[in-house]
Coordinates of C-alpha atoms in Angstrom, one line a residue:
X1 CA -27.0 -45.7 -32.8
X2 CA -23.4 -46.4 -31.8
X3 CA -21.8 -45.3 -28.6
X4 CA -19.9 -42.3 -30.1
X5 CA -23.2 -41.0 -31.5
X6 CA -24.9 -41.4 -28.1
X7 CA -22.1 -39.6 -26.4
X8 CA -22.3 -36.7 -28.8
X9 CA -26.1 -36.6 -28.5
X10 CA -26.0 -36.5 -24.7
X11 CA -23.2 -34.0 -24.6
X12 CA -25.0 -31.6 -26.9
X13 CA -28.3 -32.1 -25.2
X14 CA -27.0 -31.3 -21.8
X15 CA -24.1 -29.0 -22.4
X16 CA -24.6 -27.6 -25.9
X17 CA -24.7 -23.9 -25.3
X18 CA -22.3 -21.5 -27.0
X19 CA -20.4 -19.0 -25.0
X20 CA -22.0 -16.3 -27.1
X21 CA -25.5 -17.4 -25.9
X22 CA -24.2 -17.5 -22.3
X23 CA -23.0 -13.9 -22.8
X24 CA -26.4 -12.8 -24.1
X25 CA -25.2 -12.4 -27.7
X26 CA -27.8 -13.2 -30.4
X27 CA -25.1 -13.9 -32.9
X28 CA -25.7 -13.0 -36.5
X29 CA -23.7 -11.6 -39.4
X30 CA -24.1 -7.9 -38.5
X31 CA -21.6 -5.5 -36.9
X32 CA -22.6 -5.3 -33.3
X33 CA -23.0 -9.0 -32.5
X34 CA -19.8 -9.8 -34.3
X35 CA -18.0 -7.1 -32.3
X36 CA -19.4 -8.3 -29.0
X37 CA -18.2 -11.8 -30.0
X38 CA -14.7 -10.3 -30.6
X39 CA -14.7 -8.8 -27.1
X40 CA -16.0 -12.1 -25.6
X41 CA -13.2 -14.0 -27.4
X42 CA -10.6 -11.6 -26.0
X43 CA -12.0 -12.1 -22.5
X44 CA -12.2 -15.9 -22.8
X45 CA -8.5 -16.1 -23.9
X46 CA -7.3 -15.2 -20.4
X47 CA -6.7 -17.9 -17.7
X48 CA -9.8 -17.3 -15.7
X49 CA -12.9 -19.2 -14.7
X50 CA -15.0 -19.8 -17.8
X51 CA -18.1 -18.2 -16.3
X52 CA -16.4 -14.9 -15.7
X53 CA -15.8 -13.9 -19.3
X54 CA -19.5 -14.2 -20.4
X55 CA -20.6 -12.2 -17.2
X56 CA -18.0 -9.6 -18.0
X57 CA -19.2 -9.3 -21.7
X58 CA -22.7 -8.7 -20.3
X59 CA -21.3 -6.0 -17.9
X60 CA -19.6 -4.2 -20.8
X61 CA -22.9 -4.4 -22.8
X62 CA -24.9 -3.0 -19.9
X63 CA -22.3 -0.2 -19.5
X64 CA -23.1 0.8 -23.1
X65 CA -19.8 -0.5 -24.5
X66 CA -21.6 -2.4 -27.3
X67 CA -19.7 -1.3 -30.4
X68 CA -16.2 -0.3 -31.3
X69 CA -16.9 3.4 -31.6
X70 CA -18.3 3.6 -28.1
X71 CA -15.6 1.3 -26.7
X72 CA -12.9 3.6 -28.3
X73 CA -14.6 6.7 -27.0
X74 CA -15.0 5.4 -23.4
X75 CA -12.4 6.4 -20.9
X76 CA -9.9 3.8 -19.7
X77 CA -11.5 4.1 -16.2
X78 CA -15.0 3.4 -17.7
X79 CA -13.7 0.2 -19.2
X80 CA -11.9 -0.8 -16.0
X81 CA -15.0 -0.3 -14.0
X82 CA -17.2 -2.3 -16.3
X83 CA -14.6 -5.2 -16.3
X84 CA -14.6 -5.1 -12.6
X85 CA -18.4 -5.3 -12.3
X86 CA -18.2 -8.5 -14.4
X87 CA -15.6 -10.0 -12.1
X88 CA -12.7 -9.6 -14.5
X89 CA -10.4 -8.1 -11.9
X90 CA -7.1 -9.9 -12.3
X91 CA -6.4 -8.5 -15.8
X92 CA -8.7 -5.5 -15.8
X93 CA -6.2 -2.7 -16.3
X94 CA -4.3 -4.3 -19.2
X95 CA -7.5 -5.6 -20.8
X96 CA -9.1 -2.1 -20.6
X97 CA -6.1 -0.7 -22.6
X98 CA -6.2 -3.5 -25.1
X99 CA -10.0 -3.2 -25.7
X100 CA -9.6 0.5 -26.4
X101 CA -6.7 -0.1 -28.8
X102 CA -8.5 -3.0 -30.5
X103 CA -11.6 -0.9 -31.0
X104 CA -9.5 1.9 -32.5
X105 CA -7.9 -0.6 -35.0
X106 CA -11.2 -2.0 -36.0
X107 CA -12.6 1.5 -36.6
X108 CA -9.6 2.7 -38.5
X109 CA -8.9 -0.3 -40.7
X110 CA -12.3 -2.0 -41.2
X111 CA -14.7 0.9 -40.5
X112 CA -15.9 -0.8 -37.3
X113 CA -17.3 -3.8 -39.2
X114 CA -15.8 -7.3 -38.9
X115 CA -17.5 -8.3 -42.1
X116 CA -14.9 -6.2 -43.9
X117 CA -12.2 -8.2 -42.2
X118 CA -13.9 -11.3 -43.4
X119 CA -14.0 -10.0 -46.9
X120 CA -10.3 -9.2 -46.8
X121 CA -9.6 -12.8 -45.7
X122 CA -11.6 -13.9 -48.8
X123 CA -12.9 -17.0 -47.1
X124 CA -9.5 -18.3 -46.1
X125 CA -9.5 -19.5 -42.5
X126 CA -5.7 -19.2 -41.9
X127 CA -6.0 -15.6 -43.1
X128 CA -9.0 -15.0 -40.8
X129 CA -7.0 -16.3 -37.9
X130 CA -4.0 -14.1 -38.8
X131 CA -6.1 -11.0 -39.1
X132 CA -7.9 -11.6 -35.8
X133 CA -4.5 -11.8 -34.1
X134 CA -3.7 -8.3 -35.2
X135 CA -6.1 -7.0 -32.5
X136 CA -4.2 -6.2 -29.3
X137 CA -4.8 -9.0 -26.8
X138 CA -6.0 -11.5 -29.4
X139 CA -3.5 -14.3 -29.6
X140 CA -4.0 -17.7 -31.1
X141 CA -6.4 -18.7 -28.3
X142 CA -8.7 -15.7 -28.7
X143 CA -8.7 -16.1 -32.5
X144 CA -9.6 -19.7 -32.1
X145 CA -12.5 -18.9 -29.7
X146 CA -13.8 -16.4 -32.2
X147 CA -13.7 -18.8 -35.2
X148 CA -15.2 -21.6 -33.1
X149 CA -18.1 -19.5 -32.1
X150 CA -18.7 -17.6 -35.4
X151 CA -18.8 -20.7 -37.6
X152 CA -22.5 -20.9 -37.5
X153 CA -22.8 -17.5 -39.3
X154 CA -19.4 -17.7 -41.2
X155 CA -19.8 -21.2 -42.7
X156 CA -16.4 -21.0 -44.4
X157 CA -14.9 -21.5 -40.9
X158 CA -16.7 -24.8 -40.3
X159 CA -16.0 -27.3 -39.0
X160 CA -13.7 -25.4 -36.6
X161 CA -12.7 -27.5 -33.6
X162 CA -9.8 -25.9 -31.6
X163 CA -7.4 -27.5 -29.2
X164 CA -9.6 -27.1 -26.2
X165 CA -12.5 -28.8 -28.0
X166 CA -10.3 -31.6 -29.2
X167 CA -9.2 -32.1 -25.5
X168 CA -12.9 -32.6 -24.7
X169 CA -13.3 -35.1 -27.5
X170 CA -10.3 -37.0 -26.2
X171 CA -11.7 -37.1 -22.7
X172 CA -15.0 -38.5 -24.1
X173 CA -13.2 -41.1 -26.2
X174 CA -14.4 -39.5 -29.3
X175 CA -12.5 -39.1 -32.6
X176 CA -10.2 -36.1 -32.8
X177 CA -11.0 -35.4 -36.4
X178 CA -13.3 -32.3 -37.0
X179 CA -15.1 -33.9 -40.0
X180 CA -15.8 -37.1 -38.1
X181 CA -17.1 -35.2 -35.1
X182 CA -19.4 -33.2 -37.3
X183 CA -20.7 -36.4 -38.8
X184 CA -21.5 -37.8 -35.4
X185 CA -23.3 -34.6 -34.5
X186 CA -25.7 -34.8 -37.5
X187 CA -27.6 -31.5 -37.9
X188 CA -26.2 -29.9 -34.8
X189 CA -24.8 -26.4 -35.3
X190 CA -21.0 -26.8 -35.4
X191 CA -20.6 -23.9 -33.0
X192 CA -22.8 -25.7 -30.5
X193 CA -20.9 -28.9 -30.9
X194 CA -17.6 -27.2 -30.5
X195 CA -18.7 -25.3 -27.4
X196 CA -20.0 -28.5 -25.8
X197 CA -16.7 -30.2 -26.5
X198 CA -14.9 -27.3 -24.9
X199 CA -17.0 -27.6 -21.8
X200 CA -16.0 -31.2 -21.6
X201 CA -12.4 -30.1 -22.1
X202 CA -12.4 -27.7 -19.1
X203 CA -14.8 -29.5 -16.7
X204 CA -14.4 -33.1 -15.7
X205 CA -17.9 -33.1 -14.3
X206 CA -19.3 -32.5 -17.8
X207 CA -17.3 -35.6 -18.9
X208 CA -18.7 -37.7 -16.1
X209 CA -22.3 -36.5 -16.7
X210 CA -22.1 -37.1 -20.4
X211 CA -20.7 -40.6 -20.1
X212 CA -23.2 -41.5 -17.5
X213 CA -26.1 -40.3 -19.7
X214 CA -24.7 -42.2 -22.7
X215 CA -24.7 -45.5 -20.6

């Protein structure tokens, strides 16, 4: 086994946890988990500590805001309060508005089901990315997070390695080619690999730990 393979193995072994798992989302191709991932992706796109977004996604879930209909029906204050309980205070007022508007759009255009958005994109990743950015608050970063995390259940998106994951690959002296990274990871879920790379991209301690483990 060459050094790049060892680095990837150690990275995934120690830090290979998707942000969906961290948020308590058992991701599958059904409406509620996909919607919860959409919300998480929105939260992760802000400039906040990475741990705050999953905690806030959990807080929204615990508040009963688990699907787009309930999110749209909730009052603005309900959404603000749930965001605050998760620690998402810096952007809470604007985000509360955007979550309500995004839920309304999902309900009206795709019947509350992101699988219909997927069908509209007809398997084209650029079109998926474009449609995701129609949701208020979901820019290129949020769309990238969603595609990075969903590729395990929407295989047409794989291998999806966004800019933050590629930054992690660069820090670890790994190739910056998604296909090559996937080869190095073997049977690893591409979403797990991408999340591990992101963690290396945002946390220098993950880089030090991984390189130390790889020897």
